[in-house]
CSV table of C-alpha atoms in Angstrom, one decimal:
chain,number,residue,atom,x,y,z
A,158,MET,CA,22.1,2.3,0.9
A,159,THR,CA,19.6,4.8,2.4
A,160,ALA,CA,20.0,8.5,1.8
A,161,PRO,CA,21.9,10.4,4.6
A,162,LEU,CA,19.7,12.0,7.2
A,163,ARG,CA,19.2,15.7,6.8
A,164,SER,CA,17.7,16.8,10.1
A,165,PRO,CA,17.0,15.5,13.6
A,166,GLU,CA,13.3,15.2,12.7
A,167,GLU,CA,14.1,12.8,9.8
A,168,ALA,CA,16.1,10.5,12.1
A,169,ASP,CA,12.8,9.3,13.7
A,170,LEU,CA,11.7,8.1,10.2
A,171,ARG,CA,14.7,5.8,9.7
A,172,PRO,CA,13.9,2.1,10.4
A,173,ARG,CA,15.3,1.3,13.9
A,174,HIS,CA,15.8,-2.4,13.5
A,175,GLY,CA,15.7,-4.7,10.5
A,176,THR,CA,15.0,-4.0,6.9
A,177,VAL,CA,12.0,-2.0,5.7
A,178,ILE,CA,10.9,-2.6,2.1
A,179,ALA,CA,8.4,-0.1,0.7
A,180,VAL,CA,6.1,-1.2,-2.1
A,181,ASP,CA,4.0,1.5,-3.7
A,182,GLY,CA,2.0,1.8,-6.8
A,183,PRO,CA,-1.5,2.4,-8.4
A,184,ALA,CA,-4.5,0.1,-8.1
A,185,ALA,CA,-4.4,-3.4,-9.6
A,186,ALA,CA,-0.7,-3.1,-10.4
A,187,GLY,CA,0.1,-6.3,-8.4
A,188,LYS,CA,1.9,-4.6,-5.5
A,189,GLY,CA,-0.1,-6.4,-2.9
A,190,THR,CA,0.8,-9.9,-4.3
A,191,LEU,CA,4.4,-8.9,-4.7
A,192,ALA,CA,4.6,-7.5,-1.2
A,193,ARG,CA,3.2,-10.6,0.4
A,194,ARG,CA,5.5,-12.9,-1.5
A,195,LEU,CA,8.6,-10.7,-0.7
A,196,ALA,CA,7.6,-10.8,3.0
A,197,ALA,CA,7.3,-14.6,2.9
A,198,ALA,CA,10.6,-15.1,1.0
A,199,LEU,CA,12.5,-12.8,3.2
A,200,GLY,CA,11.0,-13.7,6.6
A,201,LEU,CA,9.7,-10.2,7.3
A,202,PRO,CA,6.4,-9.0,8.7
A,203,TYR,CA,3.9,-7.7,6.1
A,204,LEU,CA,1.4,-4.9,6.3
A,205,ASP,CA,-1.2,-4.0,3.7
A,206,THR,CA,-1.6,-0.4,4.6
A,207,GLY,CA,-4.4,0.1,2.0
A,208,LEU,CA,-6.7,-2.1,4.1
A,209,LEU,CA,-6.6,0.5,6.9
A,210,TYR,CA,-8.0,3.2,4.6
A,211,ARG,CA,-10.6,0.8,3.1
A,212,ALA,CA,-11.8,0.0,6.6
A,213,VAL,CA,-12.1,3.7,7.5
A,214,GLY,CA,-14.0,4.3,4.2
A,215,ARG,CA,-16.4,1.5,5.0
A,216,ARG,CA,-17.0,2.8,8.5
A,217,VAL,CA,-17.9,6.2,7.0
A,218,LEU,CA,-20.3,4.6,4.5
A,219,ASP,CA,-21.9,2.6,7.4
A,220,VAL,CA,-22.9,5.8,9.2
A,221,GLY,CA,-24.3,7.2,6.0
A,222,ALA,CA,-21.7,9.9,5.6
A,223,ASP,CA,-19.7,11.1,2.6
A,224,PRO,CA,-16.2,9.7,2.7
A,225,ARG,CA,-14.9,13.2,1.8
A,226,ASP,CA,-16.3,14.5,5.1
A,227,ALA,CA,-13.1,15.2,7.0
A,228,THR,CA,-14.7,15.3,10.5
A,229,VAL,CA,-16.5,12.0,10.2
A,230,ALA,CA,-13.6,10.3,8.5
A,231,GLU,CA,-11.2,11.3,11.2
A,232,ALA,CA,-13.5,10.1,13.9
A,233,GLU,CA,-13.9,6.8,12.2
A,234,ALA,CA,-10.2,6.4,11.7
A,235,ARG,CA,-9.6,6.9,15.4
A,236,ALA,CA,-12.3,4.4,16.2
A,237,LEU,CA,-10.9,1.7,13.9
A,238,THR,CA,-10.8,-1.7,15.5
A,239,ALA,CA,-9.2,-5.0,14.5
A,240,ALA,CA,-12.7,-6.4,13.6
A,241,ASP,CA,-13.0,-3.7,11.0
A,242,LEU,CA,-10.0,-5.1,9.1
A,243,GLU,CA,-11.7,-8.5,8.9
A,244,ARG,CA,-14.7,-7.3,7.0
A,245,SER,CA,-15.6,-9.1,3.8
A,246,ASP,CA,-16.6,-5.9,2.0
A,247,LEU,CA,-13.3,-4.1,1.9
A,248,ARG,CA,-12.8,-4.8,-1.8
A,249,GLY,CA,-14.6,-3.7,-4.9
A,250,PRO,CA,-15.4,-0.3,-6.6
A,251,MET,CA,-17.3,1.3,-3.8
A,252,ALA,CA,-14.6,0.4,-1.2
A,253,ASP,CA,-11.9,1.5,-3.7
A,254,MET,CA,-13.4,5.0,-4.1
A,255,ALA,CA,-14.2,5.4,-0.4
A,256,ALA,CA,-10.7,4.4,0.5
A,257,SER,CA,-9.2,6.9,-2.0
A,258,ALA,CA,-11.5,9.7,-0.6
A,259,VAL,CA,-10.6,9.2,3.1
A,260,ALA,CA,-6.9,8.8,2.2
A,261,ALA,CA,-6.9,12.3,0.8
A,262,ILE,CA,-7.8,13.7,4.3
A,263,PRO,CA,-4.8,14.9,6.3
A,264,ALA,CA,-6.3,14.1,9.7
A,265,VAL,CA,-7.1,10.5,8.6
A,266,ARG,CA,-3.5,10.0,7.4
A,267,ALA,CA,-2.2,11.4,10.6
A,268,ALA,CA,-4.4,9.1,12.7
A,269,LEU,CA,-3.1,6.0,10.9
A,270,LEU,CA,0.6,7.1,10.3
A,271,ASP,CA,2.0,6.1,13.7
A,272,PHE,CA,0.6,2.6,13.5
A,273,GLN,CA,2.3,2.1,10.2
A,274,ARG,CA,5.6,3.4,11.4
A,275,ASP,CA,5.5,1.4,14.6
A,276,PHE,CA,4.7,-1.8,12.7
A,277,GLY,CA,7.8,-1.4,10.5
A,278,ARG,CA,10.4,0.0,12.9
A,279,SER,CA,10.6,-2.8,15.5
A,280,ARG,CA,11.7,-5.8,13.4
A,281,GLY,CA,11.6,-4.5,9.8
A,282,ALA,CA,8.8,-5.2,7.5
A,283,VAL,CA,7.4,-5.2,3.9
A,284,LEU,CA,4.6,-2.5,3.6
A,285,ASP,CA,2.6,-1.8,0.6
A,286,GLY,CA,0.5,1.2,-0.2
A,287,ARG,CA,0.7,4.5,-2.1
A,288,ASP,CA,3.0,6.6,0.1
A,289,ILE,CA,5.2,4.2,2.0
A,290,GLY,CA,8.4,5.2,0.3
A,291,THR,CA,7.6,9.0,0.1
A,292,VAL,CA,5.9,9.6,3.5
A,293,VAL,CA,5.7,6.7,5.9
A,294,PHE,CA,9.3,5.4,5.5
A,295,PRO,CA,11.2,7.9,3.3
A,296,HIS,CA,14.4,6.2,4.5
A,297,ALA,CA,13.4,2.6,3.8
A,298,GLN,CA,16.3,0.5,2.7
A,299,ALA,CA,14.5,-0.6,-0.5
A,300,LYS,CA,11.6,1.1,-2.4
A,301,LEU,CA,9.7,-0.5,-5.2
A,302,PHE,CA,7.1,1.4,-7.3
A,303,VAL,CA,5.1,-1.3,-9.0
A,304,THR,CA,3.0,-0.2,-12.0
A,305,ALA,CA,1.4,-1.5,-15.2
A,306,SER,CA,-0.7,0.0,-18.1
A,307,VAL,CA,-4.2,1.1,-17.3
A,308,GLU,CA,-5.6,-1.4,-19.7
A,309,GLU,CA,-3.7,-4.3,-18.1
A,310,ARG,CA,-4.6,-3.2,-14.6
A,311,ALA,CA,-8.3,-3.0,-15.6
A,312,ARG,CA,-8.1,-6.5,-17.1
A,313,ARG,CA,-6.6,-7.9,-13.9
A,314,ARG,CA,-9.2,-6.1,-11.7
A,315,PHE,CA,-12.0,-7.4,-13.9
A,316,LEU,CA,-10.8,-11.0,-13.7
A,317,GLU,CA,-10.4,-10.6,-9.9
A,318,LEU,CA,-14.0,-9.4,-9.6
A,319,ARG,CA,-15.3,-12.1,-11.8
A,320,GLY,CA,-13.3,-14.7,-9.8
A,321,ARG,CA,-15.1,-13.5,-6.7
A,322,GLY,CA,-18.5,-13.8,-8.4
A,323,VAL,CA,-18.9,-10.0,-8.7
A,324,ALA,CA,-20.7,-8.8,-11.8
A,325,ALA,CA,-18.6,-6.2,-13.6
A,326,ASP,CA,-18.4,-4.4,-17.0
A,327,PRO,CA,-14.8,-4.2,-18.4
A,328,ALA,CA,-15.3,-0.7,-19.7
A,329,GLN,CA,-16.7,0.5,-16.3
A,330,VAL,CA,-13.8,-1.2,-14.5
A,331,GLU,CA,-11.3,0.6,-16.7
A,332,ALA,CA,-13.1,3.9,-16.1
A,333,GLU,CA,-13.0,3.4,-12.3
A,334,ILE,CA,-9.3,2.6,-12.5
A,335,ARG,CA,-8.6,5.8,-14.3
A,336,ASP,CA,-10.7,7.8,-11.8
A,337,ARG,CA,-8.9,6.2,-8.9
A,338,ASP,CA,-5.5,7.0,-10.5
A,339,ALA,CA,-6.5,10.6,-11.0
A,340,GLN,CA,-7.8,10.9,-7.4
A,341,ASP,CA,-4.7,9.4,-5.9
A,342,ALA,CA,-2.2,11.3,-8.0
A,343,ASN,CA,-3.9,14.7,-7.6
A,344,ARG,CA,-4.7,14.7,-3.9
A,345,PRO,CA,-2.9,17.5,-2.0
A,346,VAL,CA,-1.7,15.2,0.8
A,347,ALA,CA,0.7,12.3,0.0
A,348,PRO,CA,-0.1,12.0,-3.7
A,349,LEU,CA,0.7,8.8,-5.5
A,350,LYS,CA,4.1,9.1,-7.1
A,351,PRO,CA,7.4,7.2,-7.1
A,352,ALA,CA,9.9,8.2,-4.5
A,353,GLU,CA,13.0,9.8,-6.0
A,354,ASP,CA,15.1,6.7,-5.2
A,355,ALA,CA,12.4,4.1,-5.9
A,356,MET,CA,13.1,1.2,-8.3
A,357,VAL,CA,10.2,1.2,-10.8
A,358,LEU,CA,8.9,-2.2,-11.8
A,359,ASP,CA,6.5,-2.3,-14.8
A,360,THR,CA,4.6,-5.5,-14.6
A,361,THR,CA,2.4,-5.0,-17.7
A,362,ALA,CA,4.1,-7.9,-19.6
A,363,LEU,CA,5.0,-10.0,-16.6
A,364,ASP,CA,3.1,-12.8,-15.0
A,365,ALA,CA,3.1,-13.2,-11.2
A,366,GLU,CA,6.3,-15.4,-11.2
A,367,ALA,CA,8.3,-13.2,-13.4
A,368,ALA,CA,7.2,-10.1,-11.5
A,369,PHE,CA,8.2,-11.7,-8.2
A,370,ALA,CA,11.6,-12.8,-9.5
A,371,ALA,CA,12.3,-9.3,-10.8
A,372,ALA,CA,11.2,-7.6,-7.5
A,373,LEU,CA,13.3,-10.0,-5.4
A,374,GLU,CA,16.3,-9.3,-7.6
A,375,LEU,CA,15.9,-5.5,-7.3
A,376,VAL,CA,15.5,-5.7,-3.5
A,377,ARG,CA,18.6,-7.8,-3.1
A,378,GLU,CA,20.6,-5.5,-5.4
A,379,ARG,CA,19.6,-2.5,-3.3
A,380,VAL,CA,20.1,-3.9,0.2
A,381,GLY,CA,22.4,-6.8,-0.3
A,382,GLN,CA,23.2,-8.6,2.9
A,383,ALA,CA,20.8,-6.5,4.9
A,384,VAL,CA,18.0,-8.6,3.6
A,385,PRO,CA,17.4,-11.6,5.9
A,386,GLU,CA,17.4,-15.1,4.6
A,387,ARG,CA,14.1,-16.9,4.1
A,388,GLY,CA,12.3,-17.5,7.3
A,389,LYS,CA,8.9,-17.7,8.8
A,390,PRO,CA,7.1,-14.4,8.1
A,391,THR,CA,4.6,-12.5,10.3
A,392,VAL,CA,1.8,-11.5,7.9
A,393,ALA,CA,-0.5,-8.7,8.9
A,394,ASN,CA,-3.0,-7.7,6.2
A,395,GLY,CA,-3.6,-4.4,7.9
A,396,ASP,CA,-4.3,-6.3,11.1
A,397,ARG,CA,-3.7,-4.7,14.5
């Protein structure tokens, strides 16, 4: 069950209809894959919130600015379009670091927050990111924090890049993962951390099938009959 509301302001953060499942965790922990599969299995809409920040970061790079420039980043966040979310260059080390930089800017997070909340409140949803359970939906019915060792996450990211034909050095990939972890965990706004009532799932020793089975079991234990039966999902990979 969700925690009791503590103030009128918090009431607006409670999902209005349907079940909201928050899936948070560090880079390359497998949260995106899990979130998509949970949405498909439970017949819920899906939103990859990280794609919003990646698109903003890319827009900032396009204009030749530093992703840490709050003024430019906010302007690009407010100018974001559906076409930006379909770009083919939203993955990879440069996009990772740009996304992490703009995500640390309060004005950027504010610009994207309402969209995330509106997406989940109407029919319920599965959302993955880094602050879904702590900031976006602190009263989500189920919260997962998906993690894995740095070494395993770096291995997965290296294989992902290689599978896409992107040249990468394993040691450099691991260093970039560590840098991203530090940046996300230490930012002053919505830092990466498990919500107090999150269920932590360590996928270091789990393959995709085992991780999904464990996640589904945890969600069903937490929300019980509130979780809809399998149905046709609406998948939105950050799409407007």
